[in-house]
CSV table of C-alpha atoms in Angstrom, one decimal:
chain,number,residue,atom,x,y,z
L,11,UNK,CA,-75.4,-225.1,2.9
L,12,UNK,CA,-74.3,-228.7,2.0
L,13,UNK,CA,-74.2,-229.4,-1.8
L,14,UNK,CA,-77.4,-228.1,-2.5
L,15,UNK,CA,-78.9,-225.2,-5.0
L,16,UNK,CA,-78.9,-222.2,-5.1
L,17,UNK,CA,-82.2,-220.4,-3.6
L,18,UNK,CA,-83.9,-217.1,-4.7
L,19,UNK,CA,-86.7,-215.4,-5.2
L,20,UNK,CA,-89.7,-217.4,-6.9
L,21,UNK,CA,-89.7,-216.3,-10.9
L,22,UNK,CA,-93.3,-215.3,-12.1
L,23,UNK,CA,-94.5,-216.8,-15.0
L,24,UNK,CA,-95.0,-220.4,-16.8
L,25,UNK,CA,-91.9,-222.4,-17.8
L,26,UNK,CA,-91.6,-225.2,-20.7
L,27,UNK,CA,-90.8,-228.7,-19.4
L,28,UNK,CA,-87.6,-229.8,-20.6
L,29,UNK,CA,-86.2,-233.0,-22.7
L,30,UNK,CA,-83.1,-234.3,-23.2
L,31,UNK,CA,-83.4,-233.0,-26.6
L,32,UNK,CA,-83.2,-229.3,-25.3
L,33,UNK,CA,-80.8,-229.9,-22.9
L,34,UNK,CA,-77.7,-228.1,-24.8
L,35,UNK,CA,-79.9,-224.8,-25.8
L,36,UNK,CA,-81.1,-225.2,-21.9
L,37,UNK,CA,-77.9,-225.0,-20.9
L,38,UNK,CA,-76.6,-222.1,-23.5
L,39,UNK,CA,-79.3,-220.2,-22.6
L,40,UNK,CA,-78.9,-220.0,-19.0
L,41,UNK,CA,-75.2,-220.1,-18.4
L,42,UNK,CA,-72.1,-218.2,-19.7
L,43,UNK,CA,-68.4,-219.4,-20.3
L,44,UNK,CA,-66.2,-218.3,-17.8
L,45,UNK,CA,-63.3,-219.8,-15.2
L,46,UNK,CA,-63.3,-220.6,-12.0
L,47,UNK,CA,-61.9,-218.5,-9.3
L,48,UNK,CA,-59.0,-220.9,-8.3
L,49,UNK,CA,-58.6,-223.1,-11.7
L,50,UNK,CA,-58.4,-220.2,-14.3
L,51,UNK,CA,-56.9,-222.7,-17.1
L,52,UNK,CA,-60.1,-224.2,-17.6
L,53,UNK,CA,-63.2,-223.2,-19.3
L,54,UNK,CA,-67.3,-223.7,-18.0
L,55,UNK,CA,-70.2,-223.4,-19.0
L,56,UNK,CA,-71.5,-221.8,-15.7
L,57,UNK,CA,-74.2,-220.3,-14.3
L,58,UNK,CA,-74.2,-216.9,-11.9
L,59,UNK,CA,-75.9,-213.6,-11.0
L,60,UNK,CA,-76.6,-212.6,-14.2
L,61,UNK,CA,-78.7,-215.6,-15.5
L,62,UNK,CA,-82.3,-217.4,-14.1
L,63,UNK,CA,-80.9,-220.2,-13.2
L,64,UNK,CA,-78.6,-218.7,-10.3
L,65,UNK,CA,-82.3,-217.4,-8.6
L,66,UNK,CA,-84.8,-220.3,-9.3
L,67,UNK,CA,-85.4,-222.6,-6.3
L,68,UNK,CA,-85.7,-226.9,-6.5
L,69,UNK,CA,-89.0,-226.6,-6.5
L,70,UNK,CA,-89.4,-224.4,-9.6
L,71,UNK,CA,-86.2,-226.7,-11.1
L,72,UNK,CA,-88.5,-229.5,-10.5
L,73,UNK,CA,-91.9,-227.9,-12.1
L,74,UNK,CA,-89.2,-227.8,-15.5
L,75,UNK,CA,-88.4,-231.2,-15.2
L,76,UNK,CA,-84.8,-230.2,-14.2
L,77,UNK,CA,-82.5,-232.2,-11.9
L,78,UNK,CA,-80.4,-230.4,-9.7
L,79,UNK,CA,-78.0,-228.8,-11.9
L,80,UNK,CA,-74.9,-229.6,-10.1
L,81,UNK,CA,-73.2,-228.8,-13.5
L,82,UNK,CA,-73.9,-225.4,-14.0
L,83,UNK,CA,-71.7,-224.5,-10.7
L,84,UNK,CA,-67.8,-225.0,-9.8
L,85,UNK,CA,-68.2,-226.4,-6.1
L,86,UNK,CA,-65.1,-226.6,-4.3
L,87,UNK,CA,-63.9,-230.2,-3.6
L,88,UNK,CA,-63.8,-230.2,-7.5
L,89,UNK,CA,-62.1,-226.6,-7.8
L,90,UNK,CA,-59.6,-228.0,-4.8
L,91,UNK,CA,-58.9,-231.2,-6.8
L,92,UNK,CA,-58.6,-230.0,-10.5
L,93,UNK,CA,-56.0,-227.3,-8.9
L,94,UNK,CA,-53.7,-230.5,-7.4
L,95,UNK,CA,-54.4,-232.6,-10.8
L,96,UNK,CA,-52.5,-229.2,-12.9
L,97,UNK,CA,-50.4,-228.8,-10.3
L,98,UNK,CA,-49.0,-232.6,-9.6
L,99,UNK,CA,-49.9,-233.7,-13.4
L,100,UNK,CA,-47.9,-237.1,-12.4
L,101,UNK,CA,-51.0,-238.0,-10.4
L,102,UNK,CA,-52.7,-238.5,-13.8
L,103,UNK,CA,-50.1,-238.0,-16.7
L,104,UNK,CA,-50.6,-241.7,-18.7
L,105,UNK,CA,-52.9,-243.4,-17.0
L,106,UNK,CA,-56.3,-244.4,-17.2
L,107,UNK,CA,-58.5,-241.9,-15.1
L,108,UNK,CA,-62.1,-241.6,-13.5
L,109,UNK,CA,-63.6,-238.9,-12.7
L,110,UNK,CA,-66.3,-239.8,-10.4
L,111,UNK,CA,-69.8,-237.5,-9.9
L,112,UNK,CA,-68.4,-235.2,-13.1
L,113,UNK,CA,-71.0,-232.6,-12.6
L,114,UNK,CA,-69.3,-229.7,-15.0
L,115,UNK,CA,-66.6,-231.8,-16.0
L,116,UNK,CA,-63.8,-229.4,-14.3
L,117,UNK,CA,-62.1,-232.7,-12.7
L,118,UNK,CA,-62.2,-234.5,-15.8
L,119,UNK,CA,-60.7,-231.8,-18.3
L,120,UNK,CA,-57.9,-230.9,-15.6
L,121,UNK,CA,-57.0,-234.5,-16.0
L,122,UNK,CA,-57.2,-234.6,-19.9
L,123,UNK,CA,-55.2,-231.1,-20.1
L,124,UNK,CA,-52.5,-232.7,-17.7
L,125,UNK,CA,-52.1,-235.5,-19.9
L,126,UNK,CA,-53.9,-238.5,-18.7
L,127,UNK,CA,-53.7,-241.7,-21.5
L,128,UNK,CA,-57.9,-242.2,-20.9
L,129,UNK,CA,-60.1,-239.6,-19.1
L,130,UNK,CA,-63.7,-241.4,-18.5
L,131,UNK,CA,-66.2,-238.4,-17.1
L,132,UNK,CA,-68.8,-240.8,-14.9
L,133,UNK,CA,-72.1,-238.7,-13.9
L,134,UNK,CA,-76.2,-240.0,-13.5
L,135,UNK,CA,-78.1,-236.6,-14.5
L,136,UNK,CA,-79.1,-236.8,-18.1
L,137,UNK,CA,-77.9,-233.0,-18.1
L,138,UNK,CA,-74.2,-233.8,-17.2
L,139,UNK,CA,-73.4,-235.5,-20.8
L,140,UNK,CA,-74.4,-232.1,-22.5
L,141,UNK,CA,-72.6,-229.9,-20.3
L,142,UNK,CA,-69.9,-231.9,-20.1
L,143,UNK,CA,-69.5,-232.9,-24.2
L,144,UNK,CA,-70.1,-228.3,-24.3
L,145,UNK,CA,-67.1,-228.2,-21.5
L,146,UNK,CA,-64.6,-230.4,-23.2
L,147,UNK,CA,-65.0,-228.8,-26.6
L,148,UNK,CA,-64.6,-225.7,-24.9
L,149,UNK,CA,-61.2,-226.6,-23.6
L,150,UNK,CA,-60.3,-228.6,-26.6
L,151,UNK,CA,-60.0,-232.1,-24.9
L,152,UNK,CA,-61.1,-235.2,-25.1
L,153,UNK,CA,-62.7,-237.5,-22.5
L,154,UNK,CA,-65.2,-240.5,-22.5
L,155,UNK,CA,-68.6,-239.4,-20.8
L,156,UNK,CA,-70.5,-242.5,-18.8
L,157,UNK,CA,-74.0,-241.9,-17.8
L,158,UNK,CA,-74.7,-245.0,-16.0
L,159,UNK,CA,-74.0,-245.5,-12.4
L,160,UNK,CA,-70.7,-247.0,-11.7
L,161,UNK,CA,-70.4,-247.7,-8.3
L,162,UNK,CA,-69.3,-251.2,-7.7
L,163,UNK,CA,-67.8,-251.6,-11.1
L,164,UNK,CA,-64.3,-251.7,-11.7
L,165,UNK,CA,-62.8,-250.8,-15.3
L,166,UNK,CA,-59.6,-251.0,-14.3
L,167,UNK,CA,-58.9,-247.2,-14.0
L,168,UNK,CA,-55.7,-246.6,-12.7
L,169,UNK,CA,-56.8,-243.0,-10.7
L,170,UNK,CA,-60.5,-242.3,-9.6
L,171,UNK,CA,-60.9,-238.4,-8.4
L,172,UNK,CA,-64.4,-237.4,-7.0
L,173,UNK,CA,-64.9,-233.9,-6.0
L,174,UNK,CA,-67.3,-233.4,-3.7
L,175,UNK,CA,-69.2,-236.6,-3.2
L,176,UNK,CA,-69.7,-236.8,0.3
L,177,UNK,CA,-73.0,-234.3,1.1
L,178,UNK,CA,-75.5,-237.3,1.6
L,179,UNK,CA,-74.8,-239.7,4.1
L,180,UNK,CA,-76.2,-242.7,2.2
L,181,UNK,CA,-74.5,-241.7,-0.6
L,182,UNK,CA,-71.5,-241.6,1.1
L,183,UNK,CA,-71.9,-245.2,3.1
L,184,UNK,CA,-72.0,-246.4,-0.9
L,185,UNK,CA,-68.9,-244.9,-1.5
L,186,UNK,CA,-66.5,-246.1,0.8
L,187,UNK,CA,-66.5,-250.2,0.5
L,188,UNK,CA,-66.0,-249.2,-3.5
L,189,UNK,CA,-63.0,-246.7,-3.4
L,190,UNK,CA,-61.6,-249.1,-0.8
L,191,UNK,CA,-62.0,-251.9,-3.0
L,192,UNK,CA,-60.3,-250.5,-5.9
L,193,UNK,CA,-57.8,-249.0,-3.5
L,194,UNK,CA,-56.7,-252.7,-2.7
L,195,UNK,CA,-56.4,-253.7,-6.4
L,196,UNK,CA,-53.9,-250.3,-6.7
L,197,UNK,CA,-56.1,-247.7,-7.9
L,198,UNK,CA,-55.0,-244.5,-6.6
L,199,UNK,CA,-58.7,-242.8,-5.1
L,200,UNK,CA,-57.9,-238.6,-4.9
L,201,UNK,CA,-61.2,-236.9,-2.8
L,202,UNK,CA,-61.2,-233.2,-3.3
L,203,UNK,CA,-63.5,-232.4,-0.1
L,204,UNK,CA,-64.4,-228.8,1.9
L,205,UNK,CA,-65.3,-230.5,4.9
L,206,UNK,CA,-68.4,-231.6,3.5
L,207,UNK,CA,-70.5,-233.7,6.4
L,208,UNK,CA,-69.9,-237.6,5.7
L,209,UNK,CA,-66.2,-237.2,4.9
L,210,UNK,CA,-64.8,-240.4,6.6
L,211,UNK,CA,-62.6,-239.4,9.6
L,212,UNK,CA,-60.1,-242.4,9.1
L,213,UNK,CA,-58.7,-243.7,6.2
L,214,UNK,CA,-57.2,-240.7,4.7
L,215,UNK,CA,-53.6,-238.7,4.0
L,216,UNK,CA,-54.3,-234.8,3.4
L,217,UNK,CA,-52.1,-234.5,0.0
L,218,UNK,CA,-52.8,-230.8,-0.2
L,219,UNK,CA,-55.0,-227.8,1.5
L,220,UNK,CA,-56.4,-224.7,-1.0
L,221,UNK,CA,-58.4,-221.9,0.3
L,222,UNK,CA,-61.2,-221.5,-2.7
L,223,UNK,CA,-63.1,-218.5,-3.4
L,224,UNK,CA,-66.8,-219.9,-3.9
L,225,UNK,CA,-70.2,-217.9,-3.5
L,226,UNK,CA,-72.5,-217.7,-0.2
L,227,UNK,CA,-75.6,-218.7,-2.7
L,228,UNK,CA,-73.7,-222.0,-3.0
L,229,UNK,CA,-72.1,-222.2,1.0
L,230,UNK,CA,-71.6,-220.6,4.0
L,231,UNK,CA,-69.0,-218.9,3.1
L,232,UNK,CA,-66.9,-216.9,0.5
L,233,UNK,CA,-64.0,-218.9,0.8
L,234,UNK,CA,-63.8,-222.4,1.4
L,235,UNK,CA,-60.8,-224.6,2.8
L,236,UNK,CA,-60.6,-227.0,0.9
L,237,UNK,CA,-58.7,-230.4,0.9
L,238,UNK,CA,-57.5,-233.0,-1.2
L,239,UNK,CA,-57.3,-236.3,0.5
L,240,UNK,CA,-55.7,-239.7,-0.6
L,241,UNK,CA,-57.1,-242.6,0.6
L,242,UNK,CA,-54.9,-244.7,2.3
């Protein structure tokens, strides 16, 4: 499926409706630390088989006040990009980096742990800054986390990486006159993408292909080819 959640069977029983305030016991409670399949250097707090949150549906998310919890998976533009940010840690290594959509914060620590000067971890759910803030002490890193939405602004990062950000098409129709604005002041814009459907067909240089092991409750597949585009 396109960036979505993962669906199960419907859980019986009532749920408590959740607050900012017990977003970091939420998310203890209902994930484990473990590594990705294709970035094993870093650390998550994720969610799988073994906990609720892999089986409940949106709808029962929603009845708990939770918004999709794009954090408590490793999807695989993100997985694809963090692998080329440890791989090629010149791409980042003293500069002033954005990592766009954060989710987990995978992109964001892979960036801190190759040694960018500023790592600024940009995401809108309320959830992210918890899982995030649990994710870098985790990994024993440092990063700035932004909860307000920041496209059309321009801090003057030096490299903005977004892993999977095309899924919605006027999400997507947003993006582009951004990235290519900074692109034209010299940021360096790195999309970590697995053919996701709004991915512009113009405009961008393949720096790297990965295949990524990811799970059919997340995709379509086991294993997901997955590439890291610059834009040009």
């Amino acid at each position: 499926m396109e960036r979505g959640l993962p669906h199960g069977r419907t859980q019986p029983g009532a749920v408590t409706k959740l607050t900012p305030k017990s977003a970091k016991k939420f998310i203890l409670d209902n994930t484990a630390l473990m590594a990705p399949p294709h970035v094993p250097e870093v650390l998550l707090h994720l969610a799988d088989e073994a906990h609720d949150l892999w089986l409940r549906t949106e709808e029962e998310l929603a009845e708990i006040g939770l918004p999709p919890p794009f954090w408590a998976f490793a999807w695989a533009g993100g997985q694809g990009l963090a692998r080329y940010v440890l791989d090629h840690p010149g791409t980042v290594r003293g500069k002033r980096v954005l990592d766009f959509a954060s989710g987990s914060g995978l992109v964001a620590i892979a960036a801190a742990k190759a040694g960018a000067a500023k790592v600024i971890a940009a995401d809108i759910d309320p959830f992210c800054e918890t899982a995030i803030a649990l994710n870098l002490e985790a990994n024993a890193v440092e990063a700035q986390i932004l909860g307000t939405n920041c496209v059309g602004s321009d801090d003057g990062w030096d490299v903005v990486l977004a892993g999977d950000v095309f899924y919605d098409k006027a999400f997507a129709d947003s993006l582009l006159p951004w990235f290519k604005s900074l692109n034209a002041r010299g940021a360096e814009i790195l999309v970590g993408d697995p053919g996701r459907a709004y991915l512009p067909r113009i405009g961008l240089e393949s720096l790297a292909v990965y295949q990524v092991p990811v799970t059919r409750v997340l995709e379509d597949a086991e294993v997901k080819r997955t590439t890291v585009w610059r834009l040009a």
